[in-house]
Short mmCIF file of C-alpha atoms in Angstrom, two decimals:
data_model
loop_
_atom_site.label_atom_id
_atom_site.label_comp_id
_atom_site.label_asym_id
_atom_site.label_seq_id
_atom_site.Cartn_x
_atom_site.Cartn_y
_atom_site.Cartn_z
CA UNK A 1 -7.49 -18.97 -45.86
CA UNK A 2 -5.55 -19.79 -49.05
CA UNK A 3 -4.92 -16.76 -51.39
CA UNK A 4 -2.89 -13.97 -52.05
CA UNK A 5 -1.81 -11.58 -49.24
CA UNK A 6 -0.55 -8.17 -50.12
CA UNK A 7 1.07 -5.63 -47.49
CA UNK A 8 0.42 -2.81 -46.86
CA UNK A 9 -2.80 -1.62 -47.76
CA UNK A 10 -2.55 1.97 -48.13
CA UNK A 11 0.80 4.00 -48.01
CA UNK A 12 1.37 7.63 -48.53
CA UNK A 13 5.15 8.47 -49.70
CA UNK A 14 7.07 11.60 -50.63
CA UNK A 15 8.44 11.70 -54.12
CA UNK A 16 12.13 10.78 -53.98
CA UNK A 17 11.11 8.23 -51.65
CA UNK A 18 11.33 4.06 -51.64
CA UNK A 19 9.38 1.10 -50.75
CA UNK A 20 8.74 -2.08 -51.05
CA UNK A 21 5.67 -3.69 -51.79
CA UNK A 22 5.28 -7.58 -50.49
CA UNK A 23 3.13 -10.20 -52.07
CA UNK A 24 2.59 -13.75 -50.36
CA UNK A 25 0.90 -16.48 -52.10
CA UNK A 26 0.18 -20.06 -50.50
CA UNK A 27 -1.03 -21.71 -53.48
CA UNK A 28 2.02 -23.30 -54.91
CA UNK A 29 1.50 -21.35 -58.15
CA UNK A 30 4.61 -20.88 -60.49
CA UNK A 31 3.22 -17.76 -61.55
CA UNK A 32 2.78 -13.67 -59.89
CA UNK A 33 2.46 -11.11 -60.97
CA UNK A 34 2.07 -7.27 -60.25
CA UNK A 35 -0.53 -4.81 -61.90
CA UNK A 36 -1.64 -1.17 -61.59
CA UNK A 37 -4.69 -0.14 -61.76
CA UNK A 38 -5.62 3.81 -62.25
CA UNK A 39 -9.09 5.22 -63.37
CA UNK A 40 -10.19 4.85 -67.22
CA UNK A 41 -6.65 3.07 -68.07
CA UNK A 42 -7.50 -0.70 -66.37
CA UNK A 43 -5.05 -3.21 -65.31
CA UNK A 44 -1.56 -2.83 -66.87
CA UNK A 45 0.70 -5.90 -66.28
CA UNK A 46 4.22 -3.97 -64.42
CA UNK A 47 6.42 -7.13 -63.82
CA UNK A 48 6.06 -10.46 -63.71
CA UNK A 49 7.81 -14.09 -62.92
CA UNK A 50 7.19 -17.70 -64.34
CA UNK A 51 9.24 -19.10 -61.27
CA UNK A 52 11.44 -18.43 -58.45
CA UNK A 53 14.74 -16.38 -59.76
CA UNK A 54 13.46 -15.10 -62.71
CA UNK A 55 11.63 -11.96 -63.20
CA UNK A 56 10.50 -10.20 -66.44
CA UNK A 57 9.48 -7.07 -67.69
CA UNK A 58 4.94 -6.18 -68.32
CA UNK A 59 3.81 -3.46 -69.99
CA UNK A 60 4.58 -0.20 -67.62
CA UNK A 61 8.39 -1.93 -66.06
CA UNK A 62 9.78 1.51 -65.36
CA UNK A 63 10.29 3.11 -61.82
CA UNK A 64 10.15 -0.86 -60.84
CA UNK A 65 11.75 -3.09 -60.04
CA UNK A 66 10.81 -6.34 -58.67
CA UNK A 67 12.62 -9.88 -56.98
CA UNK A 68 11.24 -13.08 -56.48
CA UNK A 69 13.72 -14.90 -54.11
CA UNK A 70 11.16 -17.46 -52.82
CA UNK A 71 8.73 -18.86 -54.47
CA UNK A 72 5.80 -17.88 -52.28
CA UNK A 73 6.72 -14.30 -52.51
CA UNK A 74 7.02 -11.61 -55.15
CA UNK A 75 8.35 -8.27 -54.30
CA UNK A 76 7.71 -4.91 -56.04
CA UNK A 77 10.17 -1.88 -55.01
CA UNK A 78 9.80 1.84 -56.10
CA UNK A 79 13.54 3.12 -55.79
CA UNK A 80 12.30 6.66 -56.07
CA UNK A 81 9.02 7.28 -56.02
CA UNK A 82 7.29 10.19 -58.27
CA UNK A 83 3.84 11.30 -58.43
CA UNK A 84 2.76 9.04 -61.52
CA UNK A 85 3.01 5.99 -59.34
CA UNK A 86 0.16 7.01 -57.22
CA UNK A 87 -2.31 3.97 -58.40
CA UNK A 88 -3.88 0.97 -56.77
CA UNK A 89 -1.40 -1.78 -56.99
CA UNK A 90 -2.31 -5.56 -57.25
CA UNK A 91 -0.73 -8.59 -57.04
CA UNK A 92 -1.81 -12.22 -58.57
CA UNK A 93 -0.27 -15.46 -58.90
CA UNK A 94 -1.62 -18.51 -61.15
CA UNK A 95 -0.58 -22.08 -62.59
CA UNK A 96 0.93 -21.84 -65.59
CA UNK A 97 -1.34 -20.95 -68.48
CA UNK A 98 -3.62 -19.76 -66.38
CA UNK A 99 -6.25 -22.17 -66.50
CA UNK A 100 -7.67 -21.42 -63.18
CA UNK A 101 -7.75 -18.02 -63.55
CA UNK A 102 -5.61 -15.79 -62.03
CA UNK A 103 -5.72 -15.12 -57.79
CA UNK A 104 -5.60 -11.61 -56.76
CA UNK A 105 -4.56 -10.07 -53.72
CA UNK A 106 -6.87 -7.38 -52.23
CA UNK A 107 -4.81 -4.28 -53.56
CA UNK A 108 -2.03 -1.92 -52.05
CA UNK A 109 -3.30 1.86 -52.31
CA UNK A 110 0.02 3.87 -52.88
CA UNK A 111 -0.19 8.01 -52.47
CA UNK A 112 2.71 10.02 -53.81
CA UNK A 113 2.54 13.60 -52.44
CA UNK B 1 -1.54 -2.52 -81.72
CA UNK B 2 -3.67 -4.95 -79.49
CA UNK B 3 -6.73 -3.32 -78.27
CA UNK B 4 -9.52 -5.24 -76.18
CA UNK B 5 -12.43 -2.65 -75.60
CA UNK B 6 -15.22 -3.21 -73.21
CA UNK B 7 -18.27 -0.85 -72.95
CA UNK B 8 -17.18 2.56 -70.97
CA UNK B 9 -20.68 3.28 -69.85
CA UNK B 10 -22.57 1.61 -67.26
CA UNK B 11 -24.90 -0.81 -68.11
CA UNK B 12 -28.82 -0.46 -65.92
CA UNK B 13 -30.94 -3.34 -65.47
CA UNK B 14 -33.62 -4.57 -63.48
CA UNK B 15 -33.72 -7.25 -61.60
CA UNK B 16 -34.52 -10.56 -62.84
CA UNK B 17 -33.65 -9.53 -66.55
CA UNK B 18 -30.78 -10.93 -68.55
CA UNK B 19 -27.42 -8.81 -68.05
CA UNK B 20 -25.31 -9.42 -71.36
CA UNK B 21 -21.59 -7.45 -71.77
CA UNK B 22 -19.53 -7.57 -74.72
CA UNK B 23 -15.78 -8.03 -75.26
CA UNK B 24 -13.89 -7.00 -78.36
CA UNK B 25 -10.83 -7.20 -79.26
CA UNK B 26 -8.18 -6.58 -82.53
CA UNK B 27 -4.87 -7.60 -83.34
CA UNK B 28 -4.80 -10.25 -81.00
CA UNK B 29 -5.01 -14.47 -80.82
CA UNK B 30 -6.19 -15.66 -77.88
CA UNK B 31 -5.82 -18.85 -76.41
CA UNK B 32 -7.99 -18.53 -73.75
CA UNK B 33 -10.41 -15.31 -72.81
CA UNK B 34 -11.46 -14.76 -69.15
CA UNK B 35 -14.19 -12.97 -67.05
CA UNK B 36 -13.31 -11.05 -63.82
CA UNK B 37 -15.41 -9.87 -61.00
CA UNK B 38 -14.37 -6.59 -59.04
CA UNK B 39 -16.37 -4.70 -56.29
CA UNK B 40 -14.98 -1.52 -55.39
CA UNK B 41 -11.92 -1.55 -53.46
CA UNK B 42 -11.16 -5.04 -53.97
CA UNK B 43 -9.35 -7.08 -56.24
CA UNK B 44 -10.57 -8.95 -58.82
CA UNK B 45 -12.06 -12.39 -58.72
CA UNK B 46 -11.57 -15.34 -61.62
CA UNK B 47 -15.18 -16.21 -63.49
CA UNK B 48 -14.98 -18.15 -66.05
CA UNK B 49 -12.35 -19.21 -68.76
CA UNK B 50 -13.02 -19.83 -72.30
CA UNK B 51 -10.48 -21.57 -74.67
CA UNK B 52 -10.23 -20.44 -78.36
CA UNK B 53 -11.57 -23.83 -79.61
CA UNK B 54 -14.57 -23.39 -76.95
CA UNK B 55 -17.81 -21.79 -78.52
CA UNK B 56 -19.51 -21.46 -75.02
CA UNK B 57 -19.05 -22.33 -71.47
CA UNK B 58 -21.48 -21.93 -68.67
CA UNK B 59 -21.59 -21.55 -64.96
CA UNK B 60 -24.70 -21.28 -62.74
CA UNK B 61 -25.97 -17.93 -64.20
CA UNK B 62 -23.31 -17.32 -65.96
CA UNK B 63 -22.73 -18.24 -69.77
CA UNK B 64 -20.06 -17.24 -71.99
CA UNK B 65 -19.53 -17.13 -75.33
CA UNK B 66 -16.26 -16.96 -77.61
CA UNK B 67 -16.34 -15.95 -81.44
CA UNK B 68 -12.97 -15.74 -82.71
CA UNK B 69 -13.68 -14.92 -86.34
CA UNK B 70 -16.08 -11.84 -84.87
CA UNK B 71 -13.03 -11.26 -82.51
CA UNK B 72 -15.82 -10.87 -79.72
CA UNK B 73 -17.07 -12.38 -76.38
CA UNK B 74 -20.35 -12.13 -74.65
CA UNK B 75 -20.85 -12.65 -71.01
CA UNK B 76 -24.05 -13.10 -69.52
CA UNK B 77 -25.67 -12.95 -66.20
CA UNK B 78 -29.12 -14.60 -65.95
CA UNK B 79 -31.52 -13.93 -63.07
CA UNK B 80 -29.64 -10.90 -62.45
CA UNK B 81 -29.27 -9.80 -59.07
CA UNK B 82 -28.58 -6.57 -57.21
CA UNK B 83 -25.89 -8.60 -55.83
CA UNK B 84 -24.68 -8.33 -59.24
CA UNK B 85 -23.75 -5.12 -59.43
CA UNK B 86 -19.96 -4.64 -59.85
CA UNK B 87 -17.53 -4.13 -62.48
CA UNK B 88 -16.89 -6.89 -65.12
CA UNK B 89 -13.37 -7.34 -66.79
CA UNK B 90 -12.48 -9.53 -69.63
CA UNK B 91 -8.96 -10.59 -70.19
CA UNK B 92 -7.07 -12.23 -72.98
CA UNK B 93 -3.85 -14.61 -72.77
CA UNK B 94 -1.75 -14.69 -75.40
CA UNK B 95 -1.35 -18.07 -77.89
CA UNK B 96 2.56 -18.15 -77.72
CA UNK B 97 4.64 -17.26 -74.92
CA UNK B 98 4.40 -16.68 -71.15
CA UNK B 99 0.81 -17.02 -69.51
CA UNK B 100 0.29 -13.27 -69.02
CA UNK B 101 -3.22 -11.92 -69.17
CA UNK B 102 -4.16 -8.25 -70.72
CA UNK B 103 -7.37 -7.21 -69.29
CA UNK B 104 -9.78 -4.78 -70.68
CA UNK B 105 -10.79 -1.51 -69.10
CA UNK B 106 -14.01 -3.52 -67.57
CA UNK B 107 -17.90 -2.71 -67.85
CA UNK B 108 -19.93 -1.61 -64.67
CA UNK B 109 -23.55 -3.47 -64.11
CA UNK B 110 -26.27 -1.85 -61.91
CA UNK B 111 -28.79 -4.24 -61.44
CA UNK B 112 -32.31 -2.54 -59.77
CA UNK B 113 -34.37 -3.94 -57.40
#
């Protein structure tokens, strides 16, 4: 099935620790995008790229960082990973301007003990 | 600074009745305004997109309207179903720049058999 595919699902790290979060998208979309998503704040745009090699900063950039070497795939790393990063982490791609809509993946859920 | 507010508190209805959610938002100029779908655990799924010259688009059940001197959206369910029943988000891109979407903190429906 065409979409977005995020790995993993669920993750439990120790603070001080990195990862890597992968997002793979078969839809030939310019586009992805990452996004956190933590009770009563919504989705907050973390990084973002408009195309493969370039990368740009969202609205909650640091702890992140992020590479887009392919254009199918969009990668989110936590260097060293604290407690406020415990969220629900989502990845999207679209066309530019967006005027499909955006295509989500189906969430990483990251624990920092 | 840009705000887009969505109703905190669950909206109840019954079945069969008209479901109607409201989007506002301030210091902001849209060029296009979407609706999102997102059952729990999952990620969210594209509606319907509205451009800032659109007054109202529809979709099966689904109609939305677009007012941008009010600075407000409506989204509406007709028929409502307890199939329904998730949480609503609306999302605004931007008139200049990169296609990057700011979503609102999204409204829950119950719909009652």
């Amino acid at each position: 099935n065409a979409g977005v595919t995020q790995t993993p699902k669920f993750r439990v790290l120790k603070t001080g620790q990195s990862m890597t979060l992968l997002c793979a998208q078969d839809m030939n979309h310019e586009y992805m995008y990452w996004y956190r998503q933590d009770p009563g704040m919504g989705l907050r745009l973390i990084h973002y790229s408009v195309g493969e090699g370039t990368t740009a900063k969202g609205e909650v950039p640091d702890g992140y960082n992020v590479s887009r070497l392919k254009k199918q795939n969009f990668l989110l790393g936590l260097e060293s990973a604290a407690p406020s990063q415990t969220s629900v982490y989502f990845c999207a791609s679209s066309y530019f301007r967006a005027n499909y809509g955006y295509t989500f993946g189906s969430g990483t859920r990251l624990t920092v003990v | 600074s840009q705000k887009i507010e969505q109703n905190s508190e669950a909206l109840n209805i019954q079945e069969g009745k008209t479901a109607t959610l409201t989007c506002n938002y301030t210091n902001y100029s849209p060029a296009y305004l979407q609706w999102y779908r997102q059952d729990p655990g999952r990620g969210p799924v594209f509606l319907l997109l509205i451009r800032e010259n659109e007054k109202e688009k529809r979709k099966e059940r689904l109609k939305v309207t677009f007012d941008t001197t009010l600075k407000q959206s409506l989204f509406h369910i007709t028929a409502s179903q307890p199939a329904d029943s998730a949480t609503y988000l609306c999302a605004l891109e931007p008139n200049s720049g990169y296609s990057t979407l700011t979503f609102g903190k999204g409204t829950m429906l119950l719909v009652s058999p």
